[in-house]
Amino acid sequence: MAVILAADVVGFSRLMEVDEERTHAALNTCNSAIAGLVSKHSGRIFAIAGDSFLAEFASPVEAMRAAIEFQEDVSGRSFDLPEGLQMRFRIGINLGDVIVDGGNLFGDGVNVAVRLEALAEPGGICLSSAVYEQVADSDVKPAANPIKDRPPFRFEVGHRSDQRPASFRH
């Protein structure tokens, strides 16, 4: 069992069409940020492909903390992108069985995380019910499309008005 975090840039092809150099620079900034946050929360990135990455964690709570901090970091940056364009990520997190092959992971646990990522709103996080069950004190709203008869949960990362650490809201 492993906790898998899958992340992908929203509209990356469009961003590259409009301004390849600035989009690439923004992606490099994001990749550096996520690498530090994954490490900070005791995880490891095991795959990077273009504008997406996969990370493994032992703890659902640490995966969620990394995801929240990353989404906040990205949303708080003013990347040097053309007006009206933003660098935003979708993130999916799943707890499931994986096959370990060297430093890479495969299997249903990874596949479900990737499918959850596709369900997340831009700038949001979508959790499997297995991850949600491990995380306390969250305000959640089930997504419309269940995956393998288990409903995922969608989250929007945001700050509370009193500026306490990020919370989930729907």
PDB file of C-alpha atoms in Angstrom:
ATOM      1  CA  MET A   1       0.000   0.000   0.000  1.00  0.00           C
ATOM      2  CA  ALA A   2       1.136   3.509  -0.799  1.00  0.00           C
ATOM      3  CA  VAL A   3      -0.323   6.978  -1.005  1.00  0.00           C
ATOM      4  CA  ILE A   4       0.019   8.293  -4.545  1.00  0.00           C
ATOM      5  CA  LEU A   5      -0.227  11.969  -5.469  1.00  0.00           C
ATOM      6  CA  ALA A   6      -0.751  12.741  -9.169  1.00  0.00           C
ATOM      7  CA  ALA A   7      -0.507  16.321 -10.448  1.00  0.00           C
ATOM      8  CA  ASP A   8      -0.859  17.915 -13.865  1.00  0.00           C
ATOM      9  CA  VAL A   9      -0.846  21.482 -15.235  1.00  0.00           C
ATOM     10  CA  VAL A  10      -4.249  22.681 -16.451  1.00  0.00           C
ATOM     11  CA  GLY A  11      -4.151  23.782 -20.110  1.00  0.00           C
ATOM     12  CA  PHE A  12      -0.408  23.272 -20.486  1.00  0.00           C
ATOM     13  CA  SER A  13      -0.532  22.885 -24.276  1.00  0.00           C
ATOM     14  CA  ARG A  14      -2.373  26.197 -24.587  1.00  0.00           C
ATOM     15  CA  LEU A  15       0.150  27.911 -22.308  1.00  0.00           C
ATOM     16  CA  MET A  16       3.007  26.548 -24.431  1.00  0.00           C
ATOM     17  CA  GLU A  17       1.332  27.739 -27.647  1.00  0.00           C
ATOM     18  CA  VAL A  18       0.989  31.275 -26.284  1.00  0.00           C
ATOM     19  CA  ASP A  19       4.441  31.650 -24.706  1.00  0.00           C
ATOM     20  CA  GLU A  20       6.720  28.638 -24.651  1.00  0.00           C
ATOM     21  CA  GLU A  21       9.686  30.221 -22.851  1.00  0.00           C
ATOM     22  CA  ARG A  22       7.755  31.804 -19.980  1.00  0.00           C
ATOM     23  CA  THR A  23       5.578  28.705 -19.559  1.00  0.00           C
ATOM     24  CA  HIS A  24       8.664  26.497 -19.387  1.00  0.00           C
ATOM     25  CA  ALA A  25      10.255  28.823 -16.817  1.00  0.00           C
ATOM     26  CA  ALA A  26       7.058  28.782 -14.718  1.00  0.00           C
ATOM     27  CA  LEU A  27       6.942  24.968 -14.892  1.00  0.00           C
ATOM     28  CA  ASN A  28      10.558  24.746 -13.722  1.00  0.00           C
ATOM     29  CA  THR A  29       9.699  26.994 -10.770  1.00  0.00           C
ATOM     30  CA  CYS A  30       6.737  24.753  -9.908  1.00  0.00           C
ATOM     31  CA  ASN A  31       8.827  21.592 -10.247  1.00  0.00           C
ATOM     32  CA  SER A  32      11.382  22.991  -7.789  1.00  0.00           C
ATOM     33  CA  ALA A  33       8.619  23.944  -5.350  1.00  0.00           C
ATOM     34  CA  ILE A  34       6.931  20.542  -5.436  1.00  0.00           C
ATOM     35  CA  ALA A  35      10.224  18.666  -5.115  1.00  0.00           C
ATOM     36  CA  GLY A  36      10.955  20.560  -1.900  1.00  0.00           C
ATOM     37  CA  LEU A  37       7.445  20.076  -0.513  1.00  0.00           C
ATOM     38  CA  VAL A  38       7.337  16.364  -1.320  1.00  0.00           C
ATOM     39  CA  SER A  39      10.660  15.893   0.455  1.00  0.00           C
ATOM     40  CA  LYS A  40       9.550  18.074   3.393  1.00  0.00           C
ATOM     41  CA  HIS A  41       6.526  15.795   3.857  1.00  0.00           C
ATOM     42  CA  SER A  42       8.524  12.540   3.660  1.00  0.00           C
ATOM     43  CA  GLY A  43       7.543  11.651   0.118  1.00  0.00           C
ATOM     44  CA  ARG A  44       9.405  11.060  -3.105  1.00  0.00           C
ATOM     45  CA  ILE A  45       8.704  11.922  -6.729  1.00  0.00           C
ATOM     46  CA  PHE A  46       8.939   8.743  -8.776  1.00  0.00           C
ATOM     47  CA  ALA A  47       7.836   9.943 -12.219  1.00  0.00           C
ATOM     48  CA  ILE A  48       7.885  13.201 -14.172  1.00  0.00           C
ATOM     49  CA  ALA A  49       6.481  13.455 -17.688  1.00  0.00           C
ATOM     50  CA  GLY A  50       6.292  16.905 -19.237  1.00  0.00           C
ATOM     51  CA  ASP A  51       3.852  18.916 -17.130  1.00  0.00           C
ATOM     52  CA  SER A  52       2.827  16.124 -14.758  1.00  0.00           C
ATOM     53  CA  PHE A  53       4.401  14.219 -11.902  1.00  0.00           C
ATOM     54  CA  LEU A  54       3.676  11.318  -9.559  1.00  0.00           C
ATOM     55  CA  ALA A  55       4.795  11.179  -5.932  1.00  0.00           C
ATOM     56  CA  GLU A  56       4.646   8.492  -3.250  1.00  0.00           C
ATOM     57  CA  PHE A  57       3.975   9.054   0.444  1.00  0.00           C
ATOM     58  CA  ALA A  58       3.641   6.701   3.405  1.00  0.00           C
ATOM     59  CA  SER A  59       1.018   8.938   5.039  1.00  0.00           C
ATOM     60  CA  PRO A  60      -2.224  10.327   3.562  1.00  0.00           C
ATOM     61  CA  VAL A  61      -1.953  13.300   5.930  1.00  0.00           C
ATOM     62  CA  GLU A  62       1.535  14.179   4.678  1.00  0.00           C
ATOM     63  CA  ALA A  63       0.438  13.802   1.044  1.00  0.00           C
ATOM     64  CA  MET A  64      -2.462  16.140   1.680  1.00  0.00           C
ATOM     65  CA  ARG A  65      -0.249  18.665   3.469  1.00  0.00           C
ATOM     66  CA  ALA A  66       2.162  18.665   0.526  1.00  0.00           C
ATOM     67  CA  ALA A  67      -0.740  19.106  -1.914  1.00  0.00           C
ATOM     68  CA  ILE A  68      -2.247  21.994   0.059  1.00  0.00           C
ATOM     69  CA  GLU A  69       1.070  23.796   0.409  1.00  0.00           C
ATOM     70  CA  PHE A  70       1.841  23.313  -3.280  1.00  0.00           C
ATOM     71  CA  GLN A  71      -1.547  24.598  -4.454  1.00  0.00           C
ATOM     72  CA  GLU A  72      -1.224  27.608  -2.144  1.00  0.00           C
ATOM     73  CA  ASP A  73       2.301  28.283  -3.388  1.00  0.00           C
ATOM     74  CA  VAL A  74       1.277  28.126  -7.047  1.00  0.00           C
ATOM     75  CA  SER A  75      -1.841  30.257  -6.553  1.00  0.00           C
ATOM     76  CA  GLY A  76       0.170  32.848  -4.614  1.00  0.00           C
ATOM     77  CA  ARG A  77       2.820  33.333  -7.293  1.00  0.00           C
ATOM     78  CA  SER A  78       2.619  35.840 -10.084  1.00  0.00           C
ATOM     79  CA  PHE A  79       4.319  33.957 -12.886  1.00  0.00           C
ATOM     80  CA  ASP A  80       5.572  36.024 -15.793  1.00  0.00           C
ATOM     81  CA  LEU A  81       2.864  34.662 -18.106  1.00  0.00           C
ATOM     82  CA  PRO A  82       0.800  36.627 -20.622  1.00  0.00           C
ATOM     83  CA  GLU A  83      -2.179  38.464 -19.161  1.00  0.00           C
ATOM     84  CA  GLY A  84      -5.154  36.220 -18.467  1.00  0.00           C
ATOM     85  CA  LEU A  85      -3.111  33.011 -18.338  1.00  0.00           C
ATOM     86  CA  GLN A  86      -2.335  31.188 -15.108  1.00  0.00           C
ATOM     87  CA  MET A  87      -0.249  28.203 -14.081  1.00  0.00           C
ATOM     88  CA  ARG A  88      -2.706  25.986 -12.202  1.00  0.00           C
ATOM     89  CA  PHE A  89      -2.533  22.327 -11.242  1.00  0.00           C
ATOM     90  CA  ARG A  90      -5.065  19.589 -10.629  1.00  0.00           C
ATOM     91  CA  ILE A  91      -4.086  17.048  -7.959  1.00  0.00           C
ATOM     92  CA  GLY A  92      -5.437  13.574  -7.214  1.00  0.00           C
ATOM     93  CA  ILE A  93      -4.485  11.526  -4.149  1.00  0.00           C
ATOM     94  CA  ASN A  94      -5.179   7.816  -3.677  1.00  0.00           C
ATOM     95  CA  LEU A  95      -4.274   5.154  -1.130  1.00  0.00           C
ATOM     96  CA  GLY A  96      -3.944   1.785  -2.793  1.00  0.00           C
ATOM     97  CA  ASP A  97      -1.924  -1.235  -3.787  1.00  0.00           C
ATOM     98  CA  VAL A  98       1.077  -0.682  -6.033  1.00  0.00           C
ATOM     99  CA  ILE A  99       3.691  -2.797  -7.747  1.00  0.00           C
ATOM    100  CA  VAL A 100       7.253  -1.691  -7.004  1.00  0.00           C
ATOM    101  CA  ASP A 101       9.698  -2.077  -9.900  1.00  0.00           C
ATOM    102  CA  GLY A 102      13.034  -0.533  -9.051  1.00  0.00           C
ATOM    103  CA  GLY A 103      12.275   3.080  -8.194  1.00  0.00           C
ATOM    104  CA  ASN A 104       8.999   3.153 -10.093  1.00  0.00           C
ATOM    105  CA  LEU A 105       5.457   2.273  -9.016  1.00  0.00           C
ATOM    106  CA  PHE A 106       2.675   0.770 -11.113  1.00  0.00           C
ATOM    107  CA  GLY A 107      -0.805  -0.633 -10.666  1.00  0.00           C
ATOM    108  CA  ASP A 108      -4.295   0.261  -9.584  1.00  0.00           C
ATOM    109  CA  GLY A 109      -3.143   2.593  -6.805  1.00  0.00           C
ATOM    110  CA  VAL A 110      -1.325   4.771  -9.338  1.00  0.00           C
ATOM    111  CA  ASN A 111      -4.034   4.544 -12.009  1.00  0.00           C
ATOM    112  CA  VAL A 112      -6.774   5.681  -9.624  1.00  0.00           C
ATOM    113  CA  ALA A 113      -4.666   8.667  -8.460  1.00  0.00           C
ATOM    114  CA  VAL A 114      -4.281   9.770 -12.083  1.00  0.00           C
ATOM    115  CA  ARG A 115      -8.013   9.419 -12.697  1.00  0.00           C
ATOM    116  CA  LEU A 116      -8.750  11.430  -9.546  1.00  0.00           C
ATOM    117  CA  GLU A 117      -6.407  14.171 -10.734  1.00  0.00           C
ATOM    118  CA  ALA A 118      -8.472  14.481 -13.914  1.00  0.00           C
ATOM    119  CA  LEU A 119     -11.613  15.000 -11.781  1.00  0.00           C
ATOM    120  CA  ALA A 120     -10.101  17.789  -9.667  1.00  0.00           C
ATOM    121  CA  GLU A 121     -11.007  21.389 -10.343  1.00  0.00           C
ATOM    122  CA  PRO A 122      -8.170  23.653 -11.545  1.00  0.00           C
ATOM    123  CA  GLY A 123      -6.238  24.568  -8.404  1.00  0.00           C
ATOM    124  CA  GLY A 124      -8.033  21.796  -6.508  1.00  0.00           C
ATOM    125  CA  ILE A 125      -7.427  18.392  -4.979  1.00  0.00           C
ATOM    126  CA  CYS A 126      -9.504  15.239  -5.439  1.00  0.00           C
ATOM    127  CA  LEU A 127      -9.125  12.450  -2.861  1.00  0.00           C
ATOM    128  CA  SER A 128     -10.217   8.843  -2.955  1.00  0.00           C
ATOM    129  CA  SER A 129     -12.519   7.767  -0.156  1.00  0.00           C
ATOM    130  CA  ALA A 130      -9.628   5.671   1.244  1.00  0.00           C
ATOM    131  CA  VAL A 131      -7.544   8.834   1.675  1.00  0.00           C
ATOM    132  CA  TYR A 132     -10.473  10.829   3.003  1.00  0.00           C
ATOM    133  CA  GLU A 133     -11.112   8.225   5.709  1.00  0.00           C
ATOM    134  CA  GLN A 134      -7.548   8.779   6.965  1.00  0.00           C
ATOM    135  CA  VAL A 135      -7.814  12.570   7.117  1.00  0.00           C
ATOM    136  CA  ALA A 136      -9.673  14.339   9.916  1.00  0.00           C
ATOM    137  CA  ASP A 137     -11.314  17.771  10.117  1.00  0.00           C
ATOM    138  CA  SER A 138     -12.097  18.276   6.433  1.00  0.00           C
ATOM    139  CA  ASP A 139     -15.172  19.875   4.924  1.00  0.00           C
ATOM    140  CA  VAL A 140     -15.863  17.790   1.814  1.00  0.00           C
ATOM    141  CA  LYS A 141     -18.265  17.456  -1.071  1.00  0.00           C
ATOM    142  CA  PRO A 142     -18.499  14.190  -3.045  1.00  0.00           C
ATOM    143  CA  ALA A 143     -17.722  14.417  -6.743  1.00  0.00           C
ATOM    144  CA  ALA A 144     -20.336  13.435  -9.287  1.00  0.00           C
ATOM    145  CA  ASN A 145     -18.474  10.530 -10.904  1.00  0.00           C
ATOM    146  CA  PRO A 146     -17.537   7.617  -8.637  1.00  0.00           C
ATOM    147  CA  ILE A 147     -14.407   5.671  -9.467  1.00  0.00           C
ATOM    148  CA  LYS A 148     -14.727   1.911  -9.090  1.00  0.00           C
ATOM    149  CA  ASP A 149     -17.896   2.406  -7.016  1.00  0.00           C
ATOM    150  CA  ARG A 150     -15.996   4.452  -4.427  1.00  0.00           C
ATOM    151  CA  PRO A 151     -16.859   8.142  -4.438  1.00  0.00           C
ATOM    152  CA  PRO A 152     -13.948  10.562  -4.653  1.00  0.00           C
ATOM    153  CA  PHE A 153     -14.006  13.822  -2.734  1.00  0.00           C
ATOM    154  CA  ARG A 154     -13.149  17.187  -4.270  1.00  0.00           C
ATOM    155  CA  PHE A 155     -11.465  19.990  -2.412  1.00  0.00           C
ATOM    156  CA  GLU A 156     -10.652  23.600  -3.131  1.00  0.00           C
ATOM    157  CA  VAL A 157      -7.592  24.932  -1.388  1.00  0.00           C
ATOM    158  CA  GLY A 158      -8.135  28.269   0.312  1.00  0.00           C
ATOM    159  CA  HIS A 159      -7.330  30.426   3.294  1.00  0.00           C
ATOM    160  CA  ARG A 160      -9.760  31.031   6.086  1.00  0.00           C
ATOM    161  CA  SER A 161     -10.642  34.651   6.614  1.00  0.00           C
ATOM    162  CA  ASP A 162      -8.791  34.664   9.937  1.00  0.00           C
ATOM    163  CA  GLN A 163      -5.594  33.635   8.069  1.00  0.00           C
ATOM    164  CA  ARG A 164      -5.139  30.346   9.906  1.00  0.00           C
ATOM    165  CA  PRO A 165      -3.547  27.555   7.866  1.00  0.00           C
ATOM    166  CA  ALA A 166      -5.335  26.393   4.746  1.00  0.00           C
ATOM    167  CA  SER A 167      -8.566  24.529   5.025  1.00  0.00           C
ATOM    168  CA  PHE A 168     -10.609  22.590   2.550  1.00  0.00           C
ATOM    169  CA  ARG A 169     -13.880  24.025   1.393  1.00  0.00           C
ATOM    170  CA  HIS A 170     -16.357  23.157  -1.321  1.00  0.00           C
TER     171      HIS A 170
END
